[in-house]
Coordinates of N, CA and C in Angstrom, one line a residue:
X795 N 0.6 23.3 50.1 CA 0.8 21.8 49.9 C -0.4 21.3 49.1
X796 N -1.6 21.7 49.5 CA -2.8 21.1 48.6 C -2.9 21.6 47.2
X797 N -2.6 23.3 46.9 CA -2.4 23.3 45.7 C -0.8 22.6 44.6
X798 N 0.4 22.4 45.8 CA 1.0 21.7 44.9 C 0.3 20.4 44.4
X799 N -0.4 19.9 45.5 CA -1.0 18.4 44.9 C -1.7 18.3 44.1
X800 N -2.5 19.3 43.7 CA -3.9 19.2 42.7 C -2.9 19.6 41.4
X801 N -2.2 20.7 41.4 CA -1.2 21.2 40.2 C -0.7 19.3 39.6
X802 N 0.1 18.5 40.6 CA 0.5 17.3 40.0 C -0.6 15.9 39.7
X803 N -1.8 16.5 39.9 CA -2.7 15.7 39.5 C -3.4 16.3 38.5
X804 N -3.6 17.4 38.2 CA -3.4 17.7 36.8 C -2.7 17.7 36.0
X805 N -2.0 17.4 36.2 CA -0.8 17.0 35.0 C -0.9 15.6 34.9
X806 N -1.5 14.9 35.5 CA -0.8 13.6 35.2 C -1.6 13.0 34.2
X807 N -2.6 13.3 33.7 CA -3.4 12.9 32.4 C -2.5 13.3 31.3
X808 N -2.2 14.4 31.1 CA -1.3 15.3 30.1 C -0.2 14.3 30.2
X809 N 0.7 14.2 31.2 CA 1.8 13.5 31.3 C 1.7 11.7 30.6
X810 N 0.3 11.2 30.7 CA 0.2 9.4 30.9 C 0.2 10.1 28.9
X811 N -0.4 10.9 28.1 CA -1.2 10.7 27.3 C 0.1 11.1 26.0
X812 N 1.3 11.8 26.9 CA 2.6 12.3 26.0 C 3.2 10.9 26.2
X813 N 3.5 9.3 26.8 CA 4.7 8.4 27.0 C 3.3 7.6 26.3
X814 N 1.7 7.6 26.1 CA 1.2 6.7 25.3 C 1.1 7.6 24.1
X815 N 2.1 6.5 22.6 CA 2.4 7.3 21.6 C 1.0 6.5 20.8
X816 N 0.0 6.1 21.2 CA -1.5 5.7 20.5 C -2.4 7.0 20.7
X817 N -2.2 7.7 21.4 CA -3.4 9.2 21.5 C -3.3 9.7 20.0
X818 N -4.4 10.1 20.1 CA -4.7 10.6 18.8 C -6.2 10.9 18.0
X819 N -6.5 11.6 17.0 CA -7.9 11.0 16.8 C -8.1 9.8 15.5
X820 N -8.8 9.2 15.7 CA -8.7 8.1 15.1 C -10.0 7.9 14.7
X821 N -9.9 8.4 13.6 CA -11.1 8.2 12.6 C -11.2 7.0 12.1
X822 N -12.3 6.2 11.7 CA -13.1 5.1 11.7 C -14.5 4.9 10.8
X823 N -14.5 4.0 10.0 CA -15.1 3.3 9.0 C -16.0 3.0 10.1
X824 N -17.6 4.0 9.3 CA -19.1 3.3 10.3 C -19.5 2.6 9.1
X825 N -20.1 1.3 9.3 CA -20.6 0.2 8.8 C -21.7 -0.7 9.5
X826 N -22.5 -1.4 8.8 CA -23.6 -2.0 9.5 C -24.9 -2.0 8.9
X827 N -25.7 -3.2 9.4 CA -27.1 -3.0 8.9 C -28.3 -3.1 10.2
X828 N -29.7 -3.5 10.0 CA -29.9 -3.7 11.2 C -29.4 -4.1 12.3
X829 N -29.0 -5.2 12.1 CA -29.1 -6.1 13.4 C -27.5 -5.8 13.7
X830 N -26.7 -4.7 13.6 CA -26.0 -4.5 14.1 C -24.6 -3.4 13.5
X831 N -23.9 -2.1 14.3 CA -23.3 -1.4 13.9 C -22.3 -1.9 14.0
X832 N -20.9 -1.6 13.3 CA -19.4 -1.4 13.8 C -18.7 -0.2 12.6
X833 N -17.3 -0.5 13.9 CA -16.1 0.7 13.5 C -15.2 0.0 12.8
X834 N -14.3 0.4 12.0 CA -13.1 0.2 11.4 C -12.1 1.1 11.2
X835 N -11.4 0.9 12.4 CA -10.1 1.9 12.5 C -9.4 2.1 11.3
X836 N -9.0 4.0 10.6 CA -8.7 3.8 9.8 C -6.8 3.9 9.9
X837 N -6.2 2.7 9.5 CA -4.5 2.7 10.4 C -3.9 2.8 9.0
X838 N -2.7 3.3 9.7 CA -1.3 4.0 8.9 C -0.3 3.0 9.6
X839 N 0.9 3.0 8.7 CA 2.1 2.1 9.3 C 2.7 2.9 10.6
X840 N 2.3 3.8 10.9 CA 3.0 4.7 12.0 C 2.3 5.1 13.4
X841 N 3.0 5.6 14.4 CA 2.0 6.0 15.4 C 1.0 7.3 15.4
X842 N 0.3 7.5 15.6 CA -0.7 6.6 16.8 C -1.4 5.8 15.9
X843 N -1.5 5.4 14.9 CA -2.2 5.0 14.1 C -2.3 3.3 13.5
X844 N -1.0 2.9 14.3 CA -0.5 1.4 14.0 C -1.1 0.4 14.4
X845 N -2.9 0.6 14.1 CA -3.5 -1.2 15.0 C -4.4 -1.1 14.0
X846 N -4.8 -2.4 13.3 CA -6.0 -2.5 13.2 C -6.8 -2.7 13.7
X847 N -7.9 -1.8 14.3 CA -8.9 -2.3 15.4 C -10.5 -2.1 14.5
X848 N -11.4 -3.1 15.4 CA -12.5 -3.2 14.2 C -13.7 -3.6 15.7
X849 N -14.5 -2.7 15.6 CA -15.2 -2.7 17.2 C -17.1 -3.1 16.9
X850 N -17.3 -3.7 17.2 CA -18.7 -3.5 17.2 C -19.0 -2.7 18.7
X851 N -20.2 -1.9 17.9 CA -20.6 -0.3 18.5 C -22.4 -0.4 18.5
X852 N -22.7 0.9 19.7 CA -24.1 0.8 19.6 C -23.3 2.4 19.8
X853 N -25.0 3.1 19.6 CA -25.1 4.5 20.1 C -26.3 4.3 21.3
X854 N -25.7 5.5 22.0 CA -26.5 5.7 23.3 C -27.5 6.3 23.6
X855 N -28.0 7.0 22.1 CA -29.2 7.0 22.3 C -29.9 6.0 21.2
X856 N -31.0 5.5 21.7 CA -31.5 4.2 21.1 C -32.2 5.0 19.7
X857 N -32.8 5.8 19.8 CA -33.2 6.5 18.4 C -32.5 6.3 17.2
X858 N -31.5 7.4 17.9 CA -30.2 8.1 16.8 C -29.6 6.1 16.4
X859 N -29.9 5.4 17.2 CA -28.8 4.1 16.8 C -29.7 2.8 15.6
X860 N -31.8 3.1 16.0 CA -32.1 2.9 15.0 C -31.8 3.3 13.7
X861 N -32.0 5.1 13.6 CA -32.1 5.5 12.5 C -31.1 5.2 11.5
X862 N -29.6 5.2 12.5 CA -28.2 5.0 11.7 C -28.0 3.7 11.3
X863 N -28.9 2.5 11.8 CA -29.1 0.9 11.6 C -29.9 0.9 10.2
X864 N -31.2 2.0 10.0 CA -32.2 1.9 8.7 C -31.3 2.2 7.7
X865 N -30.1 3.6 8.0 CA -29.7 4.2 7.3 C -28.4 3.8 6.3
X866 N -27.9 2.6 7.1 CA -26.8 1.9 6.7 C -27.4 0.8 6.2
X867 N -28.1 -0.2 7.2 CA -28.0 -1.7 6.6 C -27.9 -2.3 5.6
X868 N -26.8 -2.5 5.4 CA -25.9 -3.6 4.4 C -26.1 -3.0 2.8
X869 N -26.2 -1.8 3.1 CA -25.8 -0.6 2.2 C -24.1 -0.1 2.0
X870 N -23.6 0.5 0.6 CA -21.8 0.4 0.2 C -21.6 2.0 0.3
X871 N -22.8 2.7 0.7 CA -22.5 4.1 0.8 C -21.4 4.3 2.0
X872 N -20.2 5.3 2.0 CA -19.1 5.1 2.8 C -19.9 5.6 3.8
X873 N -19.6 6.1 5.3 CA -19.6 6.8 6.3 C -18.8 6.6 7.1
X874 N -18.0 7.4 8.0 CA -17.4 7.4 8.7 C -17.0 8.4 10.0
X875 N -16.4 7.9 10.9 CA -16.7 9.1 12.3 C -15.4 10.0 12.4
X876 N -15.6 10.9 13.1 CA -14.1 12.0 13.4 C -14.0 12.0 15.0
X877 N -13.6 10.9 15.6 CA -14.3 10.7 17.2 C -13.2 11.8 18.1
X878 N -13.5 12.1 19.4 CA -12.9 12.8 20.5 C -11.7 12.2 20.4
X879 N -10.1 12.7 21.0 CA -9.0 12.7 20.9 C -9.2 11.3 22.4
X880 N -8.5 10.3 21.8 CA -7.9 9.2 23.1 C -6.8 8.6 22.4
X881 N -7.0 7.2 23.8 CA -5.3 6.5 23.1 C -6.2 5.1 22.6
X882 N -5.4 4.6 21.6 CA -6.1 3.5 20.5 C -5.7 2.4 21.8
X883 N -4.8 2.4 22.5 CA -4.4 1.0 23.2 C -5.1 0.5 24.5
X884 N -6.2 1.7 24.4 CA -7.3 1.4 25.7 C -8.8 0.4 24.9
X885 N -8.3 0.5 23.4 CA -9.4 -0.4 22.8 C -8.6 -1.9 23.0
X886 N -7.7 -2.2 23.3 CA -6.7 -3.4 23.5 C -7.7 -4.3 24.5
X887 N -8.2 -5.2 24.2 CA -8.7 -6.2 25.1 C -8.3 -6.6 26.4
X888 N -6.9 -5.9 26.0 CA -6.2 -6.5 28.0 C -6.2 -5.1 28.7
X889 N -6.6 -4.0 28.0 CA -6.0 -3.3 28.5 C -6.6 -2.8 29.8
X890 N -5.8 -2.3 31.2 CA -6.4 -1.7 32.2 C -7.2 -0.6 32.9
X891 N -7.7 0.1 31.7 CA -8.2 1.0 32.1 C -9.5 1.3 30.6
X892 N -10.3 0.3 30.3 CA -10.3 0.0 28.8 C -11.4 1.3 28.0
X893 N -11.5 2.0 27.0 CA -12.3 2.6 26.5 C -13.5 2.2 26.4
X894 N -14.9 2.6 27.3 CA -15.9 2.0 27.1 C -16.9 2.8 26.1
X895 N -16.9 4.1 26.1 CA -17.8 5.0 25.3 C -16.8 6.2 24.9
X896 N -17.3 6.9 23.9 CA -16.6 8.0 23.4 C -17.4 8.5 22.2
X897 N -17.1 10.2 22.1 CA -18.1 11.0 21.6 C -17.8 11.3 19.9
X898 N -18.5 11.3 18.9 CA -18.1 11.5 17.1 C -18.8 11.9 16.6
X899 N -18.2 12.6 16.0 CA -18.8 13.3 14.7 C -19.1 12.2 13.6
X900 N -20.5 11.6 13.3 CA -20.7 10.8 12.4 C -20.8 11.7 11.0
X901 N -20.0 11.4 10.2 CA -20.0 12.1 8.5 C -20.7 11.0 7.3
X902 N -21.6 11.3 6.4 CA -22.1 10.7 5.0 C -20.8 10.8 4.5
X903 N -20.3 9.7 3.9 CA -18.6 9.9 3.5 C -17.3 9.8 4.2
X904 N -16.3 10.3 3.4 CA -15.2 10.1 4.5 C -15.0 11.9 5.0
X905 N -14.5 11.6 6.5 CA -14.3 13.1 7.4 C -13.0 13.5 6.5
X906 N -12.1 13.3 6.4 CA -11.3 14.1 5.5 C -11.4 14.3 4.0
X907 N -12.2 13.6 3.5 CA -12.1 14.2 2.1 C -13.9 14.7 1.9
X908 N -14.3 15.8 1.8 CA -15.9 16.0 1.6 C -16.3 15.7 2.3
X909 N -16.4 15.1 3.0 CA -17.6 14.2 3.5 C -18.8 15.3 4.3
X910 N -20.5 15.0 4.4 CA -20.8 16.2 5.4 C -21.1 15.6 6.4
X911 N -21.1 16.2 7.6 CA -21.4 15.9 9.3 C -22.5 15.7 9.1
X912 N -23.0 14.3 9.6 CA -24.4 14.4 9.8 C -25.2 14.1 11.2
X913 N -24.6 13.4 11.8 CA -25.0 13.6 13.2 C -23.3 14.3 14.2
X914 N -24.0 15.5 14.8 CA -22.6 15.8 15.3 C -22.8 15.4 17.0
X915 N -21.4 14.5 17.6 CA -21.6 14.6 18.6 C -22.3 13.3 19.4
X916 N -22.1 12.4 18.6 CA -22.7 11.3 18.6 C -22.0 10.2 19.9
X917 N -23.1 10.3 20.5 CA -22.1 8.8 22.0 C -22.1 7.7 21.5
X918 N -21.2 6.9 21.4 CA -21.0 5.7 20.8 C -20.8 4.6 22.5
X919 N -21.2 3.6 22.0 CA -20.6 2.8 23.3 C -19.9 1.7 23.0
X920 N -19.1 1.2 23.2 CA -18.4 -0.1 22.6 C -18.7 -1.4 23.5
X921 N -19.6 -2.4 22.2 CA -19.9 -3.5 23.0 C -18.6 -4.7 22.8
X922 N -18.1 -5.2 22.0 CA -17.1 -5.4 21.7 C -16.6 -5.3 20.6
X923 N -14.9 -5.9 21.4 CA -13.6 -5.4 20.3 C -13.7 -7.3 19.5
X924 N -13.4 -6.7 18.1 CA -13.8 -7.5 17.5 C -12.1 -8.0 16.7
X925 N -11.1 -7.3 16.3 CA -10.0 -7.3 15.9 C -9.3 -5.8 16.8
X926 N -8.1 -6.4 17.2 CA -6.8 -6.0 18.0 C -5.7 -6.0 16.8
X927 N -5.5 -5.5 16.6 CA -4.0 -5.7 15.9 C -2.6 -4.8 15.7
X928 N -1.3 -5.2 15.9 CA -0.5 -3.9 15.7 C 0.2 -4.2 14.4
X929 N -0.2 -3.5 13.7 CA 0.8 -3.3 12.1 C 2.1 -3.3 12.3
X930 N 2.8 -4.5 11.8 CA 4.0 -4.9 11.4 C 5.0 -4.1 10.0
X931 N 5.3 -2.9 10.1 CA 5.8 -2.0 9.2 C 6.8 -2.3 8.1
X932 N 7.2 -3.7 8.6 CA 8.2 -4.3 7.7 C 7.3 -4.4 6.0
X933 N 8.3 -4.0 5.0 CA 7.9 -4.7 3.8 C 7.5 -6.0 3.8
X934 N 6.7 -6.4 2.9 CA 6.7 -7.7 2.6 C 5.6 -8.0 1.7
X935 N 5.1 -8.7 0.9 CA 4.2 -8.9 0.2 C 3.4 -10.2 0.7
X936 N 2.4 -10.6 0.4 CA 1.4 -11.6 0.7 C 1.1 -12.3 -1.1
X937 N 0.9 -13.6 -1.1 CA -0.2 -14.1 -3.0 C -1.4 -14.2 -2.4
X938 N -1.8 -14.1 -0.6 CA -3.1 -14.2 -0.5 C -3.9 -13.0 0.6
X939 N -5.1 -13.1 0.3 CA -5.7 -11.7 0.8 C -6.6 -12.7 2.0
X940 N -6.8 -12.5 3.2 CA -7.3 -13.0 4.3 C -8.6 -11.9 4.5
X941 N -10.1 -12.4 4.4 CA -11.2 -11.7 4.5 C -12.0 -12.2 6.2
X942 N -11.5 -11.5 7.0 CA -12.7 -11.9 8.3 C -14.3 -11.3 8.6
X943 N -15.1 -12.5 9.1 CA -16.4 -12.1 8.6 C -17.0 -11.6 9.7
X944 N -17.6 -9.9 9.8 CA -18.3 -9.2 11.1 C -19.8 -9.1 10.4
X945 N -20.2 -9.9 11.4 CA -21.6 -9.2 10.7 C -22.0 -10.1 9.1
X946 N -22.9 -8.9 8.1 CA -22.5 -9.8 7.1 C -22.1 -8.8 6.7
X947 N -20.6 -8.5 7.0 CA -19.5 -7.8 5.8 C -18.2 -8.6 5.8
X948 N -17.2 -8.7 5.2 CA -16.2 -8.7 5.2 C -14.9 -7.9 6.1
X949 N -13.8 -7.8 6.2 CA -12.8 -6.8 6.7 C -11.4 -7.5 6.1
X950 N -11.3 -7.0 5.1 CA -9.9 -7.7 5.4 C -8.2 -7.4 6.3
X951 N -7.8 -8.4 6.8 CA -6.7 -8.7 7.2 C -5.6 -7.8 6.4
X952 N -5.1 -7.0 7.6 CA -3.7 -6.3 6.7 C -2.7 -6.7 7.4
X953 N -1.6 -7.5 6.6 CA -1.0 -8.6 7.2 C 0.4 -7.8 6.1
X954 N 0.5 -7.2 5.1 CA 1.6 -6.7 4.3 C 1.7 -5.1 4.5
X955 N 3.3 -5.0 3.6 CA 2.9 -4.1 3.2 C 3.6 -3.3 2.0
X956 N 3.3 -2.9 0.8 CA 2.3 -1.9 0.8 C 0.8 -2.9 1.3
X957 N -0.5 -2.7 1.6 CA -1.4 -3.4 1.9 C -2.7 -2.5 1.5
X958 N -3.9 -2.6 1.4 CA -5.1 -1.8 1.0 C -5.9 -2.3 2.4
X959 N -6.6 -1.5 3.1 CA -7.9 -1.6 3.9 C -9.3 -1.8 2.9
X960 N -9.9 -3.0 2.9 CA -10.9 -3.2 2.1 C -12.2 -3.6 3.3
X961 N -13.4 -3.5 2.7 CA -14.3 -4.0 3.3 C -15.5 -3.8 2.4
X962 N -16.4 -5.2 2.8 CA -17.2 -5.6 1.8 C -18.4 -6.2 2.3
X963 N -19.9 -5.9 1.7 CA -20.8 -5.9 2.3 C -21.7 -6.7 1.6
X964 N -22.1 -8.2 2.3 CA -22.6 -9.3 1.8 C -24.0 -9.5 2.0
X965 N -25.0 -10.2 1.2 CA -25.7 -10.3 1.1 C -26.3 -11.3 2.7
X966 N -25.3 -12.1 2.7 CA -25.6 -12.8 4.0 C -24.7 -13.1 4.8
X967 N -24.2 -13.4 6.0 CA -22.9 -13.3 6.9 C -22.1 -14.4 6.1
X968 N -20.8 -14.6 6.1 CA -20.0 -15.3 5.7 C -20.0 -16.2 6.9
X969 N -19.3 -17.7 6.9 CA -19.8 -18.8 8.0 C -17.9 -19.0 8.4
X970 N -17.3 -18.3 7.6 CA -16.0 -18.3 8.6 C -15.1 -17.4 7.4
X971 N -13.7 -17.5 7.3 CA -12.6 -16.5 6.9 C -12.3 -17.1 5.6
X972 N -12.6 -15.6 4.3 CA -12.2 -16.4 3.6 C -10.4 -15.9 2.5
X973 N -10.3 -16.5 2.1 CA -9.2 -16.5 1.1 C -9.0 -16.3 -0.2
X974 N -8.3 -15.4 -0.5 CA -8.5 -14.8 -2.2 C -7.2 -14.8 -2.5
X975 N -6.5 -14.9 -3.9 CA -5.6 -14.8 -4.5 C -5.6 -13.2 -4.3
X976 N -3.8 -13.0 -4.0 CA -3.9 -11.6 -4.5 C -3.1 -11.0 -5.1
X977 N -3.3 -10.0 -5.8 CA -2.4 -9.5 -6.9 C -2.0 -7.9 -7.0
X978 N -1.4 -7.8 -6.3 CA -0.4 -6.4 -5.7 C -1.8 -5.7 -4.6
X979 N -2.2 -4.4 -4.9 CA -3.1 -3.8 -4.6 C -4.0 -3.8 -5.6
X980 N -4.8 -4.8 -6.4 CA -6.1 -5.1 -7.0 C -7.0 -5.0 -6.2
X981 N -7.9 -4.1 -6.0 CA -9.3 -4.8 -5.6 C -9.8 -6.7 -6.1
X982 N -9.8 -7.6 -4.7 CA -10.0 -8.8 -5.4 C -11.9 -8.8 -5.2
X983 N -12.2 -7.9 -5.8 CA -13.7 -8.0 -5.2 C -14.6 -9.2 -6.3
X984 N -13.9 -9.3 -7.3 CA -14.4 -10.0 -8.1 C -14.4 -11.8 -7.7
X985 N -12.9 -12.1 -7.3 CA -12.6 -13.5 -6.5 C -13.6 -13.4 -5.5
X986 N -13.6 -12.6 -4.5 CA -14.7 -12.5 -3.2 C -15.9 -13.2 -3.9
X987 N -16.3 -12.8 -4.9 CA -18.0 -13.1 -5.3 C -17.8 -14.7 -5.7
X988 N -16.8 -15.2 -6.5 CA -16.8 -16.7 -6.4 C -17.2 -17.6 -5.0
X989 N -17.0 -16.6 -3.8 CA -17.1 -17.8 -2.6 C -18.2 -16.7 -1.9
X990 N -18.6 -15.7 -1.9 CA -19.9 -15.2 -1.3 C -20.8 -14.4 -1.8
X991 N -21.6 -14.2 -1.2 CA -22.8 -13.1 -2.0 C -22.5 -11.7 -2.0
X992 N -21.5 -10.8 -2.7 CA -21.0 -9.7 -2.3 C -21.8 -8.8 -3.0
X993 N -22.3 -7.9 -2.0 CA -23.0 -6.9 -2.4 C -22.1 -5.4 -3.1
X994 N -20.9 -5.4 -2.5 CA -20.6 -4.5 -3.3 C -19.4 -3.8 -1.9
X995 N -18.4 -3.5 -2.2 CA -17.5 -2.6 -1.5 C -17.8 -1.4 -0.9
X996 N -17.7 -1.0 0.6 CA -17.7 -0.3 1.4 C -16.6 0.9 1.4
X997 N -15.4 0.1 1.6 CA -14.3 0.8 1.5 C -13.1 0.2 1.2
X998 N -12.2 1.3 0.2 CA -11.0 0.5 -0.6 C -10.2 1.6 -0.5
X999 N -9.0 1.4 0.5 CA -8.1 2.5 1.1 C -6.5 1.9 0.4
X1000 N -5.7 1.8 -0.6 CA -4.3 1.9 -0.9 C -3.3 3.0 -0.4
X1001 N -3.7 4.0 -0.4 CA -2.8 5.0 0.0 C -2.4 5.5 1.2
X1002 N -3.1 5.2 2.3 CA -2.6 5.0 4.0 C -1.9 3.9 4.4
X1003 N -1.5 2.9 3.0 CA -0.9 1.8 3.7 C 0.0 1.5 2.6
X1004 N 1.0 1.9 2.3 CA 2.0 2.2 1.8 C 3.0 1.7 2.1

């Protein structure tokens, strides 16, 4: 009887992690300068990959979290993590059992194209969720591009689609959300600079969002 019970309590992780169709690994846009890191979920129109989520993050060890703060700050060089296998819907604000830390491979660049490992194995901790969102897969087009401001970068709003993941790193925080004309998949990085101090783009993704 006790080993039937432990057999059905082993399984039942396996079992919760096959009916949540969000498991997966979910590589992530690192960004940030001193005074603070975050993530940028990189999302597809499909599962597990269907939210935009955008986290501000520390690492757990305070060293490794200065040097990655000197290494970044408000710098357009990419980086990005290759983090442990979970489910994206535990980063959900409501959710009941919520992801508080989890382990990445931080890369110079992006983890699937070149990019090299540079810290492997890295504890992340999540202080907070900063954007929740589930991608709406319907076609549709937008004339305007919605920019929300973390930190001093930009993120924009993927609200269409085909749509681009963009993100943009300012000279000084933005004081609320801004609005750009937009014209198919253009980089509007040039409009951006009419209304802030834009240092220069982070990351400009068209082809996962299709």
């Amino acid at each position: 009887m006790f080993a039937l019970l432990m057999t059905v309590l082993a399984c039942m992780p396996q079992r919760a992690q096959a009916h949540d169709h969000s498991f997966g690994t979910h590589g992530m846009t690192l960004f940030g300068d001193r005074d603070g890191l975050y993530l940028s979920h990189l999302p597809l129109f499909r599962a597990p990959h269907g939210h935009q989520v955008v986290l501000k993050v520390r690492l757990a060890d305070a060293q490794l979290d200065r040097a990655l703060r000197e290494q970044l700050d408000g710098k357009t060089h990419l980086w990005t993590i290759e983090p442990e296998r979970f489910e994206l819907s535990r980063l959900d604000p409501r959710a009941g059992s919520p992801l508080r830390t989890f382990s990445a491979d931080v890369f110079s660049g992006h983890f699937e194209r070149d990019g090299k490992r540079a810290y492997p194995k890295a504890q992340f901790v999540v202080d907070r969720v900063l954007v929740y969102r589930q991608l709406d897969s319907a076609m549709r087009s937008r004339s305007q591009a919605r920019y929300l401001p973390v930190g001093s970068f930009l993120v924009k709003e993927i609200d269409s689609r085909p749509d681009y993941d963009h993100i943009v790193a300012l000279a000084a925080p933005a004081p609320q959300v801004l609005v750009v004309p937009k014209a198919g998949l253009d980089n509007p990085e040039a409009a951006l600079k009419a209304l802030a101090a834009v240092r220069g783009t982070v990351y400009f993704e068209t082809g996962d969002l299709r």
